């Protein structure tokens, strides 16, 4: 299929349908309401389920119920809405249900603003809700990658029986770029007969299935958490993703950046190269699991004097970058929030001032 | 002589964790009998609440999903929307439904979601140890209303059956009680009717069941039944509040 | 090579759709494109602008501080964005609504009475297409035939608007030459 020019939000909705996800529950919030608008038209004509819930809280449990039946389901929201869904995310992660959450991030805290932001990095990668759980978190840098990641996210959610979150910023949602859609998702066996609570007759079983997150015995709860932990470790071994830029050069500085911000950095790196300054970039495509070892190795390259974590927030991923570099190189954060996106010129100035 | 009394197939053969004199067991049994009689056990998914009945899934021989506090109607919505062929019910207490989950139940009822909610109202938080509920009666003492519910400060109790029956969307809403054999029979009939409406894909249904909590009321089981009839039934009138006809 | 065009004006002037038609045309020509809108709480009557980035290789930053060209459909847009335009770029001014000039002598300032021209054709709402065609005619940022084809395809589902919009394209080309 050829390319079409599409707004990120609408392309995300279409990608879910192409991935065979015909169930969507959501509550409107800027800057991602076009996903709901698009699917309110597309899902009914595709024989799917579209429902506008009464709140993000309720939506997160509609997702739980549908995923608990073993049906493919997703939702989308933006930062304040994801806060409200975080309770449900904790329960969903605890009950080990596969489903996909898209966060088209805007600035915070509180109502914050509606312009692009990456200020939900902590929320997405470190929890958000209560308890020891992790989402698998993917961070696209273009509309095309958002589409590819939406499709891939269902496979990953089902592989790990774990919720997957895609964090794009408002720009990824609002921007139009050419996209090509893959025809269908290559998914892995879901084995839902073993766990889905979807009526015994559905699976010709005489034994009830129970979907739950409650383990009152400390031994059982500890064992449950160890099982979850093993899954997160498996994600790091098998599904860690990142991209490098100008890594073959004898770079003086290493930039770590994701999403829209990394595109700005790419332009800055091109411009610096013309001036004879080599800078490399490592762009995490999965921010959980995080490419710790790759960053460590890249930072330790002989000529590399400094590692810069450049983010559209007040310094969140930088903590993971520091953790990765293990004190072997200085690590600094640079960024802005509120909707202003640092320009390539700013990044160039920053790099020059540090070399 | 053959057995005249036996356990419904939909109930597990285990002892429950409920306190002596608690009426959850009766309500569980009524639901199980209805499920048996309608032959829907293998096609049913229950949604468990947070509260005393959180472990309800241990007592039934059918599929369950365990909700967060108050969110059972949203979860039931998710199940029923993606699997309209399943029979779905929520089982919720007064704190779960009338306090933290009041938004979820109102909107599910208003959308006319085709599932059944069993609402157990015993005017007190049970599992957390007897705190004030949104359905605690005026003047009723609880561990968080030691001088009795002061309606000037916390308002009057919420009558869920009346509240939900005020919605314009068709539904089946009734309030019954399990405080006497006569009332128990009526409760069972209402539960059966609710499930039948669901089987016919007719409407949302809610059966509020006036229930007791001897432990947290500080009464014997017999005293509790009397108190429920004397006090609760004055404020919570029994009957059918709304039918889809 | 990368070129950027900023379209700016009142909400309701068809700013976003003019940008989209340009982006679609460039994409059809096999170029990389990004269409970046302003988005805000105002739905109607507020300021609206979008930037279209066109490049022969993958686009890095889609956030453009200094566009190569500007299409200013109203006065506040011209005042706000004229200083940002790159040297030797085009500033296309809708002179029907904007009496002042850009004040720049290092750019190609083109004044087109887009709203009046559109009204003469039959509908003031196609002023955006007149301005877009004028920009394309002047800059050749995309091929003129390709633009015509995009306009036809864009209105394929509302066929009765095709003649009006094609007339707007022709008038825009003529005004720019």
XYZ file of C-alpha atoms in Angstrom:
777
model
C 0.000 0.000 0.000
C 1.191 3.532 -0.838
C 1.674 6.349 1.583
C -1.081 8.623 2.800
C -0.770 12.013 4.461
C -2.334 11.672 7.896
C -2.528 13.433 11.206
C -0.747 11.465 13.920
C -3.881 11.004 16.013
C -5.958 9.651 13.145
C -3.099 7.431 11.995
C -2.881 5.953 15.511
C -6.585 5.086 15.362
C -6.226 3.507 11.937
C -3.147 1.547 13.013
C -5.073 -0.037 15.875
C -7.761 -1.217 13.478
C -5.081 -2.603 11.143
C -3.656 -4.450 14.149
C -7.007 -6.155 14.573
C -8.007 -4.147 17.625
C -11.699 -3.408 17.194
C -12.438 -2.310 20.758
C -11.824 1.239 21.952
C -13.070 3.029 25.069
C -12.032 6.620 25.780
C -12.806 10.028 27.200
C -12.044 13.172 25.164
C -9.055 15.337 26.056
C -6.850 17.718 24.047
C -4.528 17.143 22.198
C -5.642 13.645 21.217
C -9.438 13.830 20.807
C -9.063 13.199 17.066
C -8.307 9.553 17.924
C -11.772 9.216 19.457
C -13.409 11.216 16.686
C -11.771 9.082 14.037
C -12.656 5.792 15.721
C -16.235 6.841 16.510
C -16.694 6.744 12.747
C -14.308 3.937 11.724
C -15.045 1.321 14.402
C -18.804 1.033 13.866
C -18.253 0.663 10.115
C -15.636 -2.029 10.853
C -17.994 -3.921 13.172
C -16.071 -2.869 16.262
C -16.914 -1.400 19.657
C -16.556 2.324 20.276
C -17.690 3.754 23.599
C -17.134 7.152 25.176
C -16.886 6.475 28.897
C -17.942 8.889 31.639
C -14.393 9.471 32.887
C -10.872 8.229 32.383
C -11.239 6.295 35.628
C -14.192 4.365 34.243
C -12.485 3.929 30.880
C -9.491 2.222 32.463
C -11.841 -0.413 33.922
C -13.748 -0.833 30.678
C -10.335 -1.659 29.219
C -9.747 -4.055 32.139
C -13.061 -5.860 31.594
C -12.566 -6.188 27.840
C -8.936 -7.299 28.194
C -10.007 -9.678 30.961
C -12.185 -11.413 28.363
C -9.065 -11.863 26.207
C -10.273 -9.379 23.587
C -7.846 -6.924 21.950
C -8.591 -3.442 23.316
C -6.986 -0.022 23.607
C -7.538 3.518 24.787
C -5.911 6.887 24.355
C -5.687 9.981 26.482
C -3.401 12.817 27.439
C -1.484 13.468 30.636
C -4.230 14.489 33.131
C -6.384 11.677 31.795
C -3.566 9.174 32.190
C -3.270 10.233 35.839
C -6.904 9.223 36.285
C -6.299 5.935 34.480
C -3.294 5.131 36.631
C -5.387 3.346 39.232
C -6.728 1.042 36.552
C -3.256 0.559 35.086
C -2.004 -0.764 38.404
C -4.893 -3.257 38.571
C -4.430 -4.246 34.926
C -0.694 -4.802 35.403
C -1.413 -6.753 38.590
C -3.976 -8.923 36.823
C -1.573 -9.370 33.862
C -3.913 -8.262 31.106
C -2.720 -7.359 27.605
C -3.928 -3.967 26.375
C -2.575 -0.729 24.967
C -2.688 2.817 26.337
C -1.665 5.772 24.167
C -0.592 8.963 25.959
C -0.320 12.024 23.716
C 1.491 14.049 26.341
C 0.806 17.674 27.227
C 2.430 19.894 29.818
C 1.761 19.591 33.551
C 1.511 19.502 36.497
C -2.211 19.917 37.082
C -4.061 21.241 34.078
C -0.684 22.462 32.836
C -1.147 23.268 29.179
C -2.147 21.577 25.967
C 1.098 21.944 24.042
C 3.628 19.157 23.424
C 5.536 17.820 26.399
C 7.501 14.823 27.621
C 6.743 15.462 31.264
C 5.063 12.093 31.830
C 8.306 10.124 31.499
C 8.370 9.327 35.205
C 4.670 8.490 35.248
C 5.007 6.122 32.303
C 8.262 4.404 33.208
C 8.227 4.412 37.006
C 4.648 3.636 37.814
C 1.916 6.223 37.996
C -0.258 3.868 39.956
C 0.639 2.026 43.141
C 2.665 -1.106 43.616
C 5.618 -2.801 41.947
C 4.638 -2.817 38.320
C 5.915 -1.559 35.010
C 4.322 -0.827 31.709
C 6.271 -1.520 28.586
C 6.702 1.991 27.160
C 7.364 2.896 23.526
C 8.263 6.414 22.362
C 7.753 7.222 18.652
C 9.489 10.153 16.940
C 7.269 10.398 13.860
C 3.773 9.629 12.691
C 5.105 6.601 10.811
C 6.822 5.264 13.895
C 3.693 5.914 15.964
C 1.752 3.764 13.514
C 4.368 1.004 13.566
C 4.552 1.078 17.345
C 0.772 0.929 17.777
C 0.708 -2.241 15.693
C 3.706 -3.686 17.480
C 2.337 -2.757 20.903
C -0.491 -5.282 20.638
C 1.981 -8.055 19.888
C 4.122 -7.018 22.845
C 1.141 -6.660 25.177
C 0.041 -10.170 24.283
C 3.532 -11.648 24.436
C 4.006 -10.409 27.991
C 0.359 -10.218 29.109
C 1.212 -6.724 30.254
C -0.157 -3.280 29.421
C 1.917 -1.371 26.857
C 1.956 2.415 26.750
C 2.891 4.563 23.798
C 4.060 8.014 24.785
C 3.933 10.528 21.982
C 3.850 14.243 22.595
C 1.173 16.628 21.337
C 3.166 17.235 18.180
C 3.154 13.558 17.182
C -0.621 13.622 17.573
C -1.257 16.884 15.758
C 1.323 16.724 12.983
C 0.578 15.312 9.520
C 3.210 13.159 7.857
C 3.148 10.520 5.145
C 2.460 7.047 6.531
C 2.295 3.539 5.180
C 0.290 0.878 7.009
C 1.348 -2.696 7.284
C -1.424 -5.042 6.328
C -1.788 -7.008 9.497
C -0.243 -7.792 12.803
C 1.824 -10.932 13.255
C 0.750 -11.830 16.751
C 1.854 -14.508 19.121
C -0.410 -17.139 20.668
C -2.407 -15.556 23.444
C -3.287 -18.828 25.234
C -6.292 -17.007 26.582
C -8.131 -20.203 27.434
C -5.742 -20.542 30.355
C -6.491 -17.182 31.908
C -9.276 -15.155 30.290
C -12.494 -14.793 32.245
C -14.869 -14.996 29.310
C -17.431 -17.615 30.264
C -16.554 -21.289 30.601
C -18.621 -22.252 27.550
C -16.471 -19.949 25.402
C -13.509 -22.248 25.943
C -15.361 -25.540 26.530
C -14.046 -25.685 30.053
C -15.479 -27.024 33.277
C -13.128 -24.904 35.382
C -13.739 -21.208 36.050
C -11.074 -18.641 35.253
C -10.478 -15.785 37.621
C -8.877 -12.475 36.674
C -7.617 -10.750 39.803
C -4.833 -8.811 41.467
C -5.511 -9.701 45.104
C -3.074 -12.021 46.872
C -3.695 -11.925 50.595
C -0.939 -14.349 51.530
C 2.472 -12.654 51.715
C 4.162 -15.670 50.124
C 1.766 -15.610 47.192
C 2.056 -11.856 46.706
C 5.836 -12.045 46.812
C 5.807 -14.871 44.286
C 3.431 -12.895 42.078
C 5.742 -9.876 42.140
C 8.762 -12.050 41.370
C 6.892 -13.360 38.354
C 6.155 -9.810 37.199
C 9.793 -8.844 37.745
C 10.940 -11.756 35.617
C 8.687 -10.496 32.829
C 10.224 -7.021 32.996
C 13.682 -8.578 32.805
C 12.615 -10.607 29.804
C 11.421 -7.407 28.097
C 14.908 -5.930 28.565
C 16.532 -9.047 27.092
C 14.205 -9.582 24.158
C 12.419 -6.384 23.242
C 14.685 -3.478 24.081
C 14.819 -1.017 21.188
C 16.892 2.037 20.396
C 18.359 3.829 17.406
C 21.749 5.478 17.060
C 22.804 8.494 15.012
C 26.330 9.444 13.969
C 27.665 6.753 16.285
C 30.462 5.731 13.895
C 32.131 9.130 14.165
C 34.663 10.083 16.836
C 32.045 12.028 18.701
C 32.863 14.428 21.506
C 29.459 14.344 23.100
C 26.630 11.848 23.320
C 23.020 13.035 23.283
C 20.272 10.820 24.678
C 16.857 11.999 23.560
C 13.509 10.477 22.555
C 10.385 11.340 20.589
C 9.983 14.752 18.953
C 12.932 16.109 20.929
C 15.278 13.615 19.277
C 14.346 14.932 15.832
C 15.412 18.403 16.862
C 18.660 16.919 18.147
C 19.201 15.111 14.833
C 19.024 18.438 12.984
C 21.435 19.990 15.500
C 23.855 17.074 15.047
C 23.759 17.533 11.225
C 24.454 21.249 11.569
C 27.274 20.683 14.066
C 28.850 18.134 11.742
C 29.015 20.793 9.026
C 30.976 22.900 11.494
C 33.331 19.969 12.107
C 31.940 18.968 15.494
C 30.894 15.364 15.837
C 28.111 14.527 18.260
C 26.301 11.198 18.445
C 22.802 10.401 19.616
C 21.209 7.364 21.166
C 17.433 7.474 20.879
C 15.567 5.056 23.125
C 12.535 3.674 21.275
C 11.597 1.735 24.371
C 11.964 3.937 27.455
C 10.925 0.976 29.577
C 12.895 -1.231 29.260
C 15.673 1.363 29.074
C 18.852 0.847 26.959
C 21.221 1.114 29.913
C 24.080 -0.941 28.559
C 24.027 0.674 25.114
C 24.209 4.114 26.720
C 27.046 2.997 28.991
C 29.017 1.628 26.054
C 28.354 4.727 23.925
C 29.297 7.120 26.733
C 32.611 5.342 27.304
C 33.845 5.865 23.769
C 37.302 7.416 24.044
C 36.641 10.908 22.697
C 33.243 11.306 24.370
C 33.534 13.931 27.079
C 29.959 14.451 28.144
C 26.505 12.886 27.976
C 23.518 15.184 27.486
C 19.973 14.096 28.230
C 17.758 16.438 26.234
C 14.068 16.327 27.071
C 10.860 18.355 26.863
C 10.545 18.392 30.636
C 12.475 19.503 33.708
C 14.853 16.545 33.788
C 13.319 13.091 34.115
C 15.034 10.643 31.769
C 18.351 12.139 32.891
C 18.036 10.022 36.058
C 18.013 6.857 33.977
C 20.866 8.166 31.840
C 22.937 8.851 34.957
C 22.120 5.386 36.206
C 23.282 3.950 32.893
C 26.539 5.912 32.696
C 27.452 4.868 36.265
C 29.533 7.991 36.920
C 31.981 7.265 34.114
C 31.207 10.556 32.313
C 29.519 13.793 33.362
C 25.790 13.695 32.592
C 23.764 16.865 32.148
C 20.154 17.589 31.448
C 18.842 20.230 29.093
C 15.232 20.882 28.282
C 12.160 23.012 28.352
C 8.575 22.403 29.176
C 5.318 24.246 28.810
C 5.048 23.596 25.106
C 8.157 25.335 23.869
C 10.421 22.872 22.110
C 14.158 23.610 22.218
C 15.413 24.543 18.738
C 18.335 22.974 16.866
C 20.216 26.256 17.351
C 19.810 26.019 21.120
C 21.111 22.459 21.105
C 24.121 23.497 19.009
C 24.924 26.313 21.429
C 24.529 23.951 24.362
C 26.901 21.383 22.890
C 29.506 23.996 21.984
C 29.384 25.516 25.452
C 30.116 22.099 26.981
C 33.072 21.066 24.780
C -35.832 -40.433 51.411
C -33.944 -38.307 48.878
C -32.266 -34.997 49.520
C -34.713 -32.111 49.760
C -32.061 -29.473 50.246
C -28.881 -29.327 48.255
C -26.198 -26.898 47.278
C -26.792 -25.106 43.953
C -24.325 -26.138 41.249
C -23.214 -22.511 40.899
C -21.944 -22.485 44.500
C -18.606 -23.979 45.549
C -18.444 -26.551 48.320
C -16.445 -24.394 50.733
C -16.998 -22.496 53.945
C -17.249 -18.738 53.485
C -15.259 -16.175 55.439
C -18.412 -14.236 56.340
C -19.252 -13.536 60.001
C -21.957 -15.510 61.827
C -25.365 -14.111 60.937
C -24.149 -12.228 57.879
C -26.673 -12.198 55.037
C -24.167 -12.270 52.163
C -24.466 -16.062 52.203
C -28.217 -15.878 51.592
C -27.798 -13.458 48.711
C -25.023 -15.588 47.179
C -27.329 -18.572 47.343
C -30.217 -16.740 45.716
C -27.995 -15.686 42.821
C -26.637 -19.217 42.477
C -30.144 -20.714 42.445
C -31.242 -18.268 39.757
C -28.144 -19.040 37.669
C -28.852 -22.764 37.993
C -32.512 -22.368 37.124
C -31.708 -20.284 34.044
C -28.887 -22.666 33.041
C -26.426 -19.829 32.436
C -23.540 -20.780 34.726
C -21.086 -21.571 31.957
C -21.956 -18.411 30.089
C -21.709 -15.987 33.005
C -18.956 -13.666 34.198
C -19.310 -12.090 37.614
C -17.545 -8.912 38.695
C -16.339 -8.916 42.291
C -16.322 -5.713 44.363
C -13.989 -4.403 47.001
C -15.559 -4.898 50.398
C -16.650 -7.926 52.395
C -17.620 -9.749 49.199
C -14.225 -9.314 47.515
C -13.676 -13.062 47.700
C -17.104 -13.868 46.207
C -15.324 -15.701 43.377
C -14.189 -18.358 45.848
C -17.840 -19.244 46.507
C -19.096 -19.542 42.936
C -18.268 -22.084 40.263
C -18.157 -19.632 37.393
C -15.838 -17.055 35.799
C -15.102 -13.849 37.695
C -13.125 -10.660 37.298
C -12.061 -8.741 40.384
C -12.642 -5.011 40.264
C -11.185 -2.039 42.099
C -13.335 -0.256 44.669
C -16.457 1.067 42.968
C -15.414 0.330 39.404
C -17.367 -2.895 38.887
C -20.006 -1.285 36.615
C -17.266 0.104 34.334
C -15.617 -3.311 34.220
C -18.948 -4.996 33.514
C -19.472 -2.456 30.725
C -16.145 -3.444 29.161
C -17.008 -7.145 29.359
C -20.560 -6.800 28.090
C -19.641 -4.462 25.225
C -16.997 -6.758 23.773
C -18.895 -9.966 24.620
C -22.627 -9.135 24.473
C -23.385 -12.875 24.408
C -22.148 -13.315 27.993
C -24.303 -12.899 31.103
C -22.614 -10.348 33.344
C -23.377 -9.252 36.877
C -21.757 -7.059 39.498
C -22.082 -7.677 43.230
C -21.442 -4.525 45.228
C -21.821 -3.196 48.736
C -22.990 0.230 49.828
C -19.563 1.874 50.119
C -18.479 0.398 46.810
C -21.530 1.411 44.811
C -23.100 4.387 46.581
C -19.907 6.186 47.577
C -16.743 5.677 45.560
C -18.459 4.078 42.593
C -21.561 6.251 42.296
C -20.404 7.780 39.024
C -19.764 4.387 37.444
C -23.169 2.954 38.438
C -25.143 6.035 37.358
C -23.505 6.167 33.950
C -23.735 2.419 33.373
C -27.443 2.548 34.253
C -27.943 5.627 32.122
C -26.284 4.013 29.123
C -28.644 1.116 29.637
C -25.793 -1.380 29.855
C -27.305 -4.836 29.582
C -25.924 -6.290 32.795
C -27.281 -6.883 36.300
C -26.104 -5.255 39.506
C -26.791 -6.743 42.910
C -26.481 -3.962 45.469
C -26.116 -5.147 49.055
C -27.085 -2.346 51.447
C -26.346 -2.928 55.121
C -25.783 0.728 56.026
C -22.186 0.269 57.096
C -18.666 -0.416 55.790
C -18.064 -4.035 56.721
C -14.585 -5.082 55.699
C -12.790 -1.980 56.940
C -14.464 -2.335 60.332
C -17.782 -0.568 60.651
C -17.272 2.945 59.333
C -20.065 5.232 58.146
C -21.498 4.428 54.707
C -23.455 6.717 52.363
C -26.459 4.600 53.338
C -25.932 4.808 57.131
C -29.209 5.926 58.715
C -29.618 9.321 60.440
C -28.382 9.005 64.010
C -26.864 5.568 63.385
C -23.626 5.084 65.289
C -20.602 3.774 63.419
C -16.869 3.879 64.138
C -16.607 7.143 62.187
C -19.906 8.604 63.379
C -19.547 7.851 67.084
C -22.332 10.254 68.027
C -24.577 8.962 65.266
C -24.853 10.153 61.665
C -25.266 13.919 61.763
C -27.243 14.773 58.653
C -26.414 18.482 59.001
C -22.788 17.637 58.382
C -22.871 14.647 56.060
C -26.314 14.794 54.509
C -29.050 12.216 54.359
C -28.457 8.601 53.302
C -28.551 7.946 49.564
C -31.438 5.899 48.272
C -29.859 4.178 45.299
C -32.990 2.519 43.933
C -34.853 5.832 43.856
C -31.838 7.685 42.472
C -31.298 5.275 39.599
C -34.984 4.953 38.807
C -35.084 8.708 38.166
C -32.979 8.205 35.020
C -34.887 8.528 31.757
C -33.228 5.439 30.257
C -35.389 2.300 30.667
C -34.245 -0.156 33.316
C -35.388 -2.605 35.968
C -34.837 -1.238 39.470
C -36.159 -2.861 42.637
C -35.413 -2.921 46.345
C -35.937 -6.082 48.373
C -34.714 -7.526 51.635
C -33.337 -10.765 53.069
C -34.538 -10.149 56.620
C -37.352 -12.740 56.526
C -38.281 -15.829 54.463
C -41.113 -13.922 52.797
C -38.786 -11.153 51.714
C -36.101 -13.638 50.672
C -38.505 -15.273 48.222
C -39.362 -11.893 46.730
C -35.681 -11.032 46.428
C -35.028 -14.212 44.512
C -37.894 -13.526 42.127
C -36.518 -10.051 41.461
C -32.995 -11.353 40.850
C -34.394 -13.903 38.437
C -36.383 -11.234 36.636
C -33.267 -9.078 36.356
C -31.243 -11.902 34.787
C -34.151 -12.687 32.460
C -34.225 -9.092 31.256
C -30.523 -9.418 30.577
C -31.049 -12.672 28.676
C -33.601 -10.854 26.549
C -31.067 -8.022 26.050
C -33.711 -5.673 27.410
C -32.130 -3.303 29.907
C -29.860 -2.561 32.806
C -31.123 -3.917 36.108
C -30.332 -3.257 39.737
C -31.638 -5.177 42.711
C -30.936 -3.416 45.988
C -30.981 -5.878 48.863
C -31.476 -4.642 52.424
C -29.057 -6.704 54.446
C -27.558 -6.915 57.922
C -24.145 -6.653 59.555
C -24.464 -8.028 63.107
C -20.731 -7.700 63.758
C -20.404 -4.034 62.944
C -23.848 -3.129 64.213
C -22.861 -4.724 67.551
C -25.939 -6.963 67.635
C -26.823 -10.618 67.632
C -27.992 -11.938 64.244
C -31.599 -11.959 65.447
C -31.390 -8.418 66.827
C -29.838 -7.323 63.556
C -32.705 -8.743 61.505
C -35.189 -6.952 63.738
C -33.256 -3.675 63.548
C -33.109 -3.879 59.781
C -36.864 -4.394 59.558
C -37.733 -1.781 62.177
C -35.301 0.924 61.120
C -33.939 0.378 57.633
C -37.199 -0.593 55.971
C -38.737 2.644 57.233
C -36.221 4.671 55.251
C -35.616 2.206 52.429
C -39.064 1.271 51.145
C -39.247 -2.103 49.437
C -40.728 -2.581 46.001
C -40.274 -2.273 42.284
C -39.174 1.226 41.390
C -38.898 0.897 37.678
C -39.676 -1.694 35.036
C -38.755 -1.591 31.360
C -42.368 -2.003 30.221
C 17.349 20.598 0.319
C 14.690 21.615 2.819
C 12.118 24.393 2.349
C 9.494 25.586 4.770
C 6.291 27.538 4.269
C 4.305 29.118 7.034
C 0.628 29.878 6.449
C -0.968 32.263 8.923
C -4.262 34.099 9.342
C -7.592 34.084 11.157
C -9.215 30.802 12.150
C -11.762 30.033 9.424
C -9.595 31.399 6.571
C -8.622 27.902 5.455
C -5.056 28.270 6.700
C -4.655 24.642 7.783
C -6.199 23.242 4.614
C -4.027 25.391 2.326
C -1.012 23.965 4.135
C -2.373 20.466 3.848
C -2.863 20.785 0.073
C 0.735 21.955 -0.310
C 2.016 19.083 1.855
C -0.073 16.567 -0.064
C 1.258 17.889 -3.387
C 4.863 17.646 -2.246
C 4.252 14.137 -0.933
C 2.773 13.125 -4.269
C 5.987 14.368 -5.862
C 7.896 11.870 -3.728
C 9.265 14.383 -1.238
C 9.360 14.096 2.552
C 6.825 16.372 4.225
C 5.600 17.402 7.633
C 2.544 19.562 8.324
C 2.652 21.109 11.755
C -0.383 23.039 12.999
C -0.764 25.480 15.808
C -3.394 24.111 18.080
C -5.086 25.852 20.909
C -8.334 26.420 22.719
C -9.694 28.744 20.024
C -11.833 26.917 17.489
C -13.067 29.860 15.404
C -11.918 33.414 14.832
C -8.601 33.138 16.667
C -5.207 33.113 15.010
C -4.309 29.992 13.097
C -1.069 29.017 11.523
C 0.677 25.964 10.231
C 4.084 25.170 8.867
C 4.762 22.830 5.979
C 8.253 21.380 5.772
C 9.298 19.906 2.428
C 12.581 18.084 1.992
C 14.340 15.620 -0.256
C 15.535 13.662 2.805
C 14.162 12.648 6.204
C 12.951 15.688 8.117
C 14.692 16.337 11.408
C 13.105 18.992 13.521
C 9.585 19.734 12.303
C 9.558 22.832 14.514
C 10.621 25.730 12.346
C 11.550 29.055 13.859
C 12.617 30.648 10.568
C 10.559 29.532 7.564
C 11.731 30.156 4.033
C 8.344 31.541 2.930
C 5.358 33.111 4.658
C 1.766 33.446 3.494
C 0.162 36.132 5.653
C -3.587 36.262 5.272
C -4.193 38.991 7.859
C -2.343 41.851 9.499
C -1.495 40.279 12.879
C 0.105 37.342 11.049
C 2.292 39.596 8.960
C 3.364 41.633 11.968
C 4.080 38.559 14.011
C 5.899 36.348 11.537
C 7.474 38.650 8.888
C 10.640 39.173 10.963
C 11.184 35.369 11.129
C 11.280 34.743 7.374
C 14.648 33.701 5.987
C 16.581 36.091 3.779
C 15.615 35.781 0.090
C 12.395 34.015 1.022
C 8.933 35.031 -0.158
C 6.435 36.935 1.961
C 3.061 36.663 0.309
C 0.661 39.270 1.702
C -3.116 39.190 1.336
C -3.394 42.878 0.444
C -7.194 42.738 0.596
C -6.941 42.666 4.366
C -3.424 43.914 5.048
C -2.582 47.547 4.255
C 0.936 47.547 5.688
C 4.085 46.018 4.235
C 6.507 43.553 5.818
C 9.189 46.199 6.287
C 11.767 43.749 4.955
C 13.999 44.605 1.988
C 15.847 41.290 1.920
C 12.858 39.181 0.894
C 10.593 38.888 -2.136
C 7.404 40.555 -0.935
C 4.427 39.664 -3.109
C 1.153 41.487 -2.547
C -1.975 39.708 -3.814
C -5.537 40.813 -3.080
C -6.464 37.202 -2.415
C -9.792 37.850 -0.702
C -10.984 40.246 -3.460
C -9.832 37.896 -6.206
C -11.676 35.022 -4.519
C -14.825 37.098 -4.180
C -14.654 37.989 -7.878
C -14.407 34.295 -8.757
C -17.491 33.619 -6.708
C -16.603 32.871 -3.075
C -14.327 34.719 -0.641
C -13.663 31.400 1.126
C -11.275 30.269 -1.630
C -8.866 33.125 -0.829
C -6.625 30.480 0.765
C -6.369 28.601 -2.533
C -5.666 31.833 -4.445
C -2.838 32.615 -2.009
C -1.465 29.066 -2.088
C -1.424 29.044 -5.903
C 0.246 32.455 -5.955
C 2.953 31.162 -3.623
C 3.460 28.040 -5.724
C 3.496 30.110 -8.929
C 6.127 32.396 -7.520
C 8.307 29.895 -5.672
C 7.812 26.746 -7.763
C 8.131 24.878 -4.477
C 5.935 22.222 -6.107
C 4.871 21.817 -9.742
C 1.821 23.795 -10.857
C 0.252 20.772 -12.560
C 0.790 18.725 -9.418
C -0.993 21.381 -7.386
C -3.945 21.311 -9.770
C -4.124 17.516 -9.444
C -4.097 17.696 -5.656
C -6.890 20.259 -5.618
C -8.982 18.013 -7.866
C -8.341 15.012 -5.624
C -8.969 17.004 -2.452
C -12.477 17.924 -3.596
C -13.247 14.605 -5.286
C -16.004 13.940 -2.783
C -17.481 17.439 -3.122
C -17.328 17.635 -6.882
C -19.345 20.796 -7.270
C -16.545 22.764 -5.586
C -13.857 21.643 -8.043
C -14.465 24.327 -10.729
C -14.456 27.109 -8.114
C -11.205 25.878 -6.575
C -9.531 25.345 -9.941
C -10.507 28.900 -10.890
C -8.909 30.038 -7.639
C -5.711 28.170 -8.545
C -5.591 29.790 -11.994
C -6.241 33.232 -10.538
C -3.473 32.680 -7.991
C -0.982 31.640 -10.670
C -1.952 34.676 -12.771
C -1.662 37.071 -9.844
C 1.830 35.852 -9.004
C 3.269 36.148 -12.503
